[in-house]
Coordinates of C-alpha atoms and ligand atoms in Angstrom, one line a residue:
M1 CA -7.4 -9.3 16.2
G2 CA -8.1 -11.5 19.2
D3 CA -10.6 -14.3 18.9
H4 CA -13.0 -12.7 16.7
H5 CA -14.3 -14.4 13.6
L6 CA -15.8 -13.1 10.4
F7 CA -18.8 -14.7 8.9
L8 CA -19.9 -14.0 5.5
K9 CA -23.6 -13.3 4.9
P10 CA -24.6 -16.0 2.4
W11 CA -25.7 -14.8 -0.9
G12 CA -29.1 -16.4 -1.7
G13 CA -29.6 -18.4 -4.9
I14 CA -26.9 -17.5 -7.2
R15 CA -27.4 -19.0 -10.6
A16 CA -24.5 -20.9 -12.2
E17 CA -24.6 -18.7 -15.2
D18 CA -24.0 -15.8 -13.2
W19 CA -21.3 -17.3 -11.1
Y20 CA -19.3 -18.2 -14.3
D21 CA -19.8 -14.7 -15.6
W22 CA -16.8 -12.5 -14.9
K23 CA -18.9 -9.3 -15.1
W24 CA -21.2 -10.7 -12.4
Q25 CA -18.1 -11.6 -10.3
F26 CA -16.7 -8.1 -10.6
K27 CA -19.9 -6.3 -10.0
N28 CA -20.7 -8.4 -7.0
S29 CA -17.3 -8.2 -5.4
L30 CA -17.5 -7.7 -1.7
R31 CA -16.3 -4.1 -1.1
T32 CA -17.0 -3.5 2.5
V33 CA -16.4 -4.9 6.0
A34 CA -19.3 -3.0 7.4
P35 CA -21.6 -4.8 9.6
G36 CA -24.4 -6.4 7.5
A37 CA -21.9 -7.2 4.7
V38 CA -19.7 -9.3 6.8
E39 CA -20.6 -10.3 10.3
I40 CA -17.7 -10.0 12.9
D41 CA -18.3 -11.9 15.9
G42 CA -20.2 -9.6 18.2
S43 CA -17.4 -6.9 18.2
P44 CA -18.3 -3.5 17.1
W45 CA -14.9 -2.1 17.7
L46 CA -13.3 -4.5 15.2
H47 CA -15.8 -3.4 12.6
K48 CA -14.8 0.2 13.3
E49 CA -11.1 -0.8 13.3
L50 CA -11.3 -2.7 10.0
L51 CA -13.4 0.1 8.4
S52 CA -10.9 2.7 9.2
V53 CA -8.2 0.6 7.5
T54 CA -10.2 0.5 4.4
E55 CA -10.5 4.3 4.4
T56 CA -6.9 4.3 3.7
Y57 CA -6.6 1.1 1.8
P58 CA -9.9 0.0 0.0
F59 CA -11.2 -3.5 0.4
R60 CA -12.5 -5.7 -2.6
V61 CA -12.7 -9.4 -3.1
T62 CA -14.6 -11.4 -5.6
P63 CA -17.3 -14.0 -4.5
Y64 CA -15.2 -16.7 -6.2
Y65 CA -12.0 -15.9 -4.2
L66 CA -14.1 -15.4 -1.0
A67 CA -15.6 -18.9 -1.5
L68 CA -12.1 -20.5 -1.5
M69 CA -11.2 -19.3 2.1
D70 CA -12.2 -20.5 5.7
L71 CA -13.7 -17.1 6.8
S72 CA -13.9 -18.2 10.3
D73 CA -10.1 -18.7 10.5
Q74 CA -8.1 -15.6 10.8
T75 CA -5.0 -17.4 9.8
D76 CA -6.4 -18.6 6.6
P77 CA -3.7 -17.8 4.0
L78 CA -6.2 -16.7 1.4
R79 CA -8.1 -14.6 4.0
R80 CA -5.0 -13.0 5.0
Q81 CA -4.3 -11.8 1.4
C82 CA -7.6 -9.8 1.2
F83 CA -9.1 -8.9 4.4
P84 CA -7.9 -5.7 6.1
D85 CA -5.6 -5.9 9.1
P86 CA -5.3 -3.1 11.6
Q87 CA -1.6 -3.6 11.5
E88 CA -1.8 -1.9 8.1
I89 CA -2.2 1.5 9.6
H90 CA -1.1 0.9 13.2
F91 CA 2.2 -0.8 13.2
S92 CA 4.1 0.7 10.3
L93 CA 7.9 0.5 10.8
G94 CA 8.4 3.7 8.7
G95 CA 7.8 2.0 5.5
V96 CA 7.2 4.6 2.5
D97 CA 4.4 4.7 -0.1
D98 CA 6.7 4.2 -3.0
P99 CA 10.0 2.8 -1.9
L100 CA 10.9 1.6 -5.4
G101 CA 10.7 5.2 -6.6
E102 CA 8.3 4.4 -9.4
Q103 CA 7.0 7.8 -9.3
C104 CA 10.7 9.2 -10.2
D105 CA 11.1 6.7 -13.2
M106 CA 7.9 8.0 -14.8
P107 CA 8.7 10.0 -18.0
V108 CA 5.0 10.1 -18.7
P109 CA 2.2 9.7 -15.9
G110 CA 1.5 6.0 -15.7
L111 CA 4.6 4.7 -17.5
I112 CA 7.6 3.5 -15.6
H113 CA 10.9 3.1 -17.7
R114 CA 13.6 1.7 -15.5
Y115 CA 15.3 -0.9 -17.7
A116 CA 16.5 0.3 -21.1
D117 CA 14.9 -2.4 -23.3
R118 CA 11.5 -2.5 -21.5
C119 CA 8.9 -0.4 -19.9
L120 CA 5.8 -1.0 -17.8
I121 CA 2.3 0.7 -18.1
M122 CA 0.0 1.1 -15.3
A123 CA -3.1 0.7 -17.5
T124 CA -5.5 1.1 -14.7
N125 CA -5.5 1.2 -10.8
V126 CA -8.5 -1.0 -10.5
C127 CA -8.2 -4.6 -9.4
A128 CA -10.7 -7.4 -9.0
M129 CA -9.2 -8.0 -5.5
Y130 CA -7.1 -5.5 -3.5
C131 CA -4.2 -7.7 -2.1
R132 CA -3.2 -6.4 1.3
H133 CA 0.5 -6.9 0.4
C134 CA 0.3 -5.1 -2.9
N135 CA 3.4 -2.9 -3.5
R136 CA 1.3 -0.3 -5.4
K137 CA -1.4 0.0 -2.6
R138 CA -0.5 3.8 -2.7
L139 CA -2.5 4.0 -5.8
W140 CA -5.7 2.4 -4.8
G141 CA -7.1 5.4 -2.8
R142 CA -7.0 7.8 -5.7
G143 CA -9.9 8.0 -8.1
P144 CA -9.8 5.2 -10.6
F145 CA -8.0 5.8 -13.6
A146 CA -8.8 3.2 -16.2
G147 CA -7.6 2.7 -19.6
T148 CA -8.9 5.8 -21.4
Q149 CA -7.3 7.0 -24.6
A150 CA -6.4 10.5 -23.1
Y151 CA -4.5 8.7 -20.3
L152 CA -2.8 6.2 -22.5
Q153 CA -2.1 7.9 -25.8
P154 CA 1.0 10.0 -24.3
M155 CA 2.5 6.7 -23.2
F156 CA 2.3 5.1 -26.5
D157 CA 3.8 8.2 -28.1
Y158 CA 6.6 8.1 -25.7
I159 CA 7.3 4.4 -26.5
R160 CA 7.3 5.2 -30.2
G161 CA 10.1 7.7 -29.7
K162 CA 12.3 5.3 -27.8
K163 CA 13.9 3.0 -30.1
E164 CA 15.6 1.0 -27.4
I165 CA 12.2 -0.2 -26.1
R166 CA 11.4 -3.7 -27.3
E167 CA 9.2 -5.0 -24.7
V168 CA 6.1 -3.5 -23.1
I169 CA 4.4 -4.7 -19.9
L170 CA 0.7 -4.0 -19.4
S171 CA 0.3 -3.9 -15.6
G172 CA -1.7 -2.0 -13.1
G173 CA -3.8 -2.4 -11.1
D174 CA -5.1 -5.3 -13.0
P175 CA -5.3 -4.6 -16.8
L176 CA -7.9 -7.5 -17.1
T177 CA -10.4 -5.5 -15.3
L178 CA -10.7 -3.5 -18.5
S179 CA -12.9 -4.7 -21.3
D180 CA -11.8 -6.8 -24.2
R181 CA -12.3 -3.9 -26.4
S182 CA -10.1 -1.4 -24.6
L183 CA -7.4 -4.2 -24.2
A184 CA -7.5 -5.1 -27.8
W185 CA -7.1 -1.2 -28.7
M186 CA -4.1 -1.0 -26.3
L187 CA -2.4 -4.1 -27.7
A188 CA -3.0 -3.1 -31.2
S189 CA -1.5 0.3 -30.6
L190 CA 1.6 -1.2 -29.1
R191 CA 1.8 -3.6 -31.9
S192 CA 1.8 -0.8 -34.5
I193 CA 5.2 0.4 -33.0
P194 CA 7.9 -1.1 -35.0
Q195 CA 10.5 -1.7 -32.3
V196 CA 8.2 -3.3 -29.8
E197 CA 8.8 -7.1 -30.3
V198 CA 7.3 -8.5 -27.3
L199 CA 4.1 -7.7 -25.2
R200 CA 3.7 -8.8 -21.7
I201 CA 0.5 -8.7 -19.4
G202 CA 0.8 -8.8 -15.6
S203 CA -2.4 -9.9 -14.0
R204 CA -3.8 -11.6 -11.0
I205 CA -7.0 -12.4 -12.8
P206 CA -6.3 -16.1 -13.3
V207 CA -6.1 -16.4 -9.4
V208 CA -8.9 -14.1 -8.2
M209 CA -11.5 -14.1 -11.2
P210 CA -10.5 -16.9 -13.6
M211 CA -13.8 -16.7 -15.4
R212 CA -12.4 -13.5 -17.0
I213 CA -10.4 -15.7 -19.2
T214 CA -12.9 -16.5 -21.9
P215 CA -12.4 -18.1 -25.3
T216 CA -13.2 -14.8 -27.0
F217 CA -10.6 -13.1 -24.9
C218 CA -8.1 -15.7 -25.8
K219 CA -8.9 -15.6 -29.4
M220 CA -8.3 -11.8 -29.3
L221 CA -5.0 -12.1 -27.4
R222 CA -3.7 -14.7 -29.8
K223 CA -3.5 -12.1 -32.5
Y224 CA -0.9 -10.1 -30.5
R225 CA 1.8 -12.7 -29.9
P226 CA 4.6 -12.9 -29.0
L227 CA 2.7 -12.1 -25.8
W228 CA 3.8 -13.3 -22.4
F229 CA 1.4 -13.7 -19.3
N230 CA 2.5 -13.2 -15.8
T231 CA 0.4 -14.0 -12.9
Q232 CA 0.6 -14.3 -9.1
F233 CA -0.3 -17.5 -7.3
N234 CA 1.0 -17.4 -3.7
H235 CA -0.6 -20.4 -2.2
P236 CA -1.3 -23.9 -3.5
R237 CA -5.0 -23.7 -2.6
E238 CA -5.4 -20.8 -5.1
I239 CA -4.7 -23.4 -7.9
T240 CA -8.3 -24.6 -8.3
P241 CA -9.8 -26.3 -11.3
A242 CA -11.1 -23.0 -12.5
A243 CA -7.8 -21.3 -12.1
A244 CA -6.0 -24.3 -13.9
R245 CA -8.4 -24.1 -16.8
A246 CA -7.8 -20.3 -17.2
C247 CA -4.1 -20.9 -17.5
E248 CA -4.7 -23.8 -19.8
M249 CA -6.8 -21.6 -22.1
L250 CA -4.0 -19.0 -22.3
L251 CA -1.5 -21.8 -23.0
E252 CA -3.7 -23.2 -25.8
A253 CA -3.6 -19.8 -27.2
G254 CA 0.0 -19.8 -27.5
I255 CA 0.7 -17.6 -24.7
P256 CA 3.3 -18.7 -22.1
V257 CA 2.2 -18.3 -18.5
S258 CA 4.7 -17.5 -15.7
N259 CA 4.1 -16.8 -12.1
Q260 CA 5.4 -14.2 -9.7
S261 CA 4.9 -15.0 -6.2
V262 CA 5.5 -12.8 -3.2
L263 CA 7.0 -14.2 -0.2
L264 CA 4.4 -13.4 2.6
R265 CA 4.5 -14.2 6.3
G266 CA 1.5 -16.4 7.4
V267 CA 0.8 -17.3 3.7
N268 CA 3.7 -19.2 2.0
D269 CA 6.7 -18.6 4.3
S270 CA 7.5 -22.2 4.9
Y271 CA 9.4 -24.9 2.8
G272 CA 6.3 -27.1 2.8
V273 CA 3.9 -24.6 1.4
M274 CA 6.3 -23.3 -1.1
Q275 CA 7.2 -26.8 -2.4
E276 CA 3.5 -27.6 -2.8
L277 CA 2.9 -24.3 -4.6
L278 CA 5.8 -24.9 -7.0
Y279 CA 4.8 -28.4 -7.7
S280 CA 1.2 -27.4 -8.3
L281 CA 2.2 -24.6 -10.7
Q282 CA 4.4 -27.2 -12.6
R283 CA 1.4 -29.5 -12.8
I284 CA -0.6 -26.9 -14.6
S285 CA 2.4 -25.9 -16.9
V286 CA 2.9 -22.4 -15.2
R287 CA 6.5 -21.6 -15.0
P288 CA 7.6 -20.1 -11.6
Y289 CA 9.5 -17.1 -12.6
Y290 CA 10.1 -14.8 -9.5
L291 CA 9.6 -15.0 -5.9
F292 CA 9.6 -11.5 -4.5
Q293 CA 10.8 -10.3 -1.2
C294 CA 8.0 -8.2 0.0
D295 CA 8.9 -4.5 -0.5
P296 CA 9.1 -2.1 2.4
V297 CA 5.8 -0.5 1.4
R298 CA 3.9 1.4 4.0
G299 CA 1.0 -0.9 5.4
T300 CA 2.7 -4.3 4.5
D301 CA 5.0 -4.7 7.4
H302 CA 3.2 -7.7 8.8
F303 CA 3.8 -9.7 5.6
R304 CA 7.6 -9.2 5.5
V305 CA 9.6 -12.3 6.0
D306 CA 13.1 -12.2 7.1
L307 CA 15.6 -12.3 4.4
W308 CA 17.5 -15.1 5.8
K309 CA 14.5 -17.1 6.3
G310 CA 13.7 -16.6 2.6
L311 CA 17.2 -17.7 1.7
E312 CA 17.0 -20.7 3.9
I313 CA 13.7 -21.8 2.0
M314 CA 15.2 -21.2 -1.3
E315 CA 18.4 -23.2 -0.3
K316 CA 16.3 -26.2 0.8
L317 CA 14.1 -26.0 -2.4
W318 CA 17.3 -25.8 -4.6
R319 CA 18.5 -29.1 -3.0
N320 CA 15.2 -30.9 -3.3
I321 CA 13.0 -30.0 -6.2
S322 CA 13.3 -29.9 -10.0
G323 CA 15.0 -27.0 -11.6
L324 CA 11.9 -26.3 -13.7
C325 CA 10.0 -25.5 -10.5
M326 CA 12.5 -23.1 -9.2
P327 CA 11.7 -19.3 -9.3
R328 CA 14.3 -16.6 -8.9
Y329 CA 14.2 -15.1 -5.4
V330 CA 14.6 -11.3 -6.1
V331 CA 14.4 -8.0 -4.0
D332 CA 13.4 -4.8 -5.6
L333 CA 16.0 -2.5 -4.3
P334 CA 14.8 0.8 -2.8
G335 CA 15.2 4.0 -4.7
G336 CA 14.4 2.6 -8.2
K337 CA 17.7 0.7 -8.3
G338 CA 15.9 -2.3 -9.8
K339 CA 15.6 -6.0 -9.0
A340 CA 18.4 -7.8 -7.6
P341 CA 18.8 -11.6 -7.2
L342 CA 19.2 -13.1 -3.8
Q343 CA 21.3 -16.1 -3.8
S344 CA 22.7 -18.1 -1.0
F345 CA 26.1 -19.2 -1.7
S346 CA 26.1 -22.1 0.7
F347 CA 28.8 -24.0 -1.2
L348 CA 31.1 -21.1 -0.1
S349 CA 30.2 -21.8 3.5
A350 CA 33.1 -22.0 6.1
N351 CA 33.7 -25.7 5.7
N352 CA 34.1 -25.8 2.0
M353 CA 36.0 -22.6 1.9
N354 CA 38.7 -24.2 3.9
S355 CA 39.3 -26.7 1.1
S356 CA 38.2 -26.1 -2.5
E357 CA 39.3 -29.5 -3.3
H358 CA 36.9 -30.9 -1.0
F359 CA 34.0 -29.2 -2.8
F360 CA 35.1 -30.3 -6.3
D361 CA 35.9 -33.8 -5.1
K362 CA 32.1 -34.5 -4.8
N363 CA 31.9 -34.7 -8.6
C364 CA 34.1 -37.7 -8.8
Ligands
PLP1 C1 9.9 -5.8 -12.8 C2 10.0 -4.6 -13.7 C3 10.0 -4.9 -15.0 C4 10.2 -6.3 -15.7 O1 11.4 -6.9 -15.3 P1 11.8 -8.5 -15.7 O2 13.1 -8.7 -14.8 O3 12.0 -8.5 -17.1 O4 10.5 -9.2 -15.4 C5 10.0 -3.9 -15.9 N1 9.9 -2.6 -15.5 C6 9.7 -2.3 -14.2 C7 9.5 -1.0 -13.7 C8 9.8 -3.3 -13.4 O5 9.5 -3.2 -12.0
SF4_2 S1 -4.0 -7.6 -8.2 FE1 -1.8 -7.0 -8.4 S2 -2.0 -4.8 -8.5 FE2 -3.9 -5.4 -7.8 S3 -3.8 -5.4 -5.6 FE3 -3.3 -7.5 -6.1 S4 -1.0 -7.4 -6.3 FE4 -1.7 -5.2 -6.3

């Protein structure tokens, strides 16, 4: 994008009680890169360029998340996750909208049943922030579908009829953009299905709008345990005191919090950043669960990291940091074949292969 910089027009006089109110944050999310909303260093063409990206892939970021980044730095890892990039629509290497074939594993619209014992519900396609690397970015452009009974009831009916489903994942979009009331209704409906033992919520809210995690919300969630919460921190700078507090409140409510990062070029594709991220997660008692290889989704090419580089980072982490900090590095196989672990078998490298005794000798 050349040497152009983005400058945000300052908000005048925000009151603290507004800033800490998630509804204010949600309502006041920045949703356009038009001139006047954000100022781009004297370059009309760049505005036009970015606006055309957002016609295909909408833009949205909360004031909270915006305040964490250096807007004048195009390489800022937080800015990179939410600001449109012309590469999203210009340089696709032939990625597809739905490489994981989610649409094919959908017995009911919005429900993906790929693994026998668990299924995933896309409760809404609305998010508090649209992450440019999202593997469901194909869904943003459609009209919002959000948590209505007409949309969800057929999914609940399907689950009730499938005795092998013991775990249900509420995902999206971001389910926490829905109200406490509709979430409570969804959780209660799922809890009323006898074979559903475990509930899971997948949400990036603790990262992009942590004030959504309120005491009332936690009190409500508490009733539906065992409930597991998976979020997505991708960079250590996202672990702010507010984000840490949000996770702590969930933990205090008896809800284990895990993290699923995506390996992203220019965000966290180095040993140093990844180590700091994993250490920071451990400090706030959030368990690293997965590190995803970025899927070959159309419009995300510029984020993809070479698989061997990913393995190299994992290898070095494995040798240097606590096992409790280690996520599993996985790739979601194209065509709905599911997640597969990526593991470097370095101990089988040429040197050691020549003599297995040499390898085992090290234990003595
Ligand atoms: C990732 C995923 C799950 C959950 O898998 P876990 O390995 O249990 O985290 C469930 N359903 C679908 C469709 C998924 O993509
Ligand atoms: S919050 Fe999740 S679903 Fe929404 S855009 Fe980000 S990665 Fe995608």
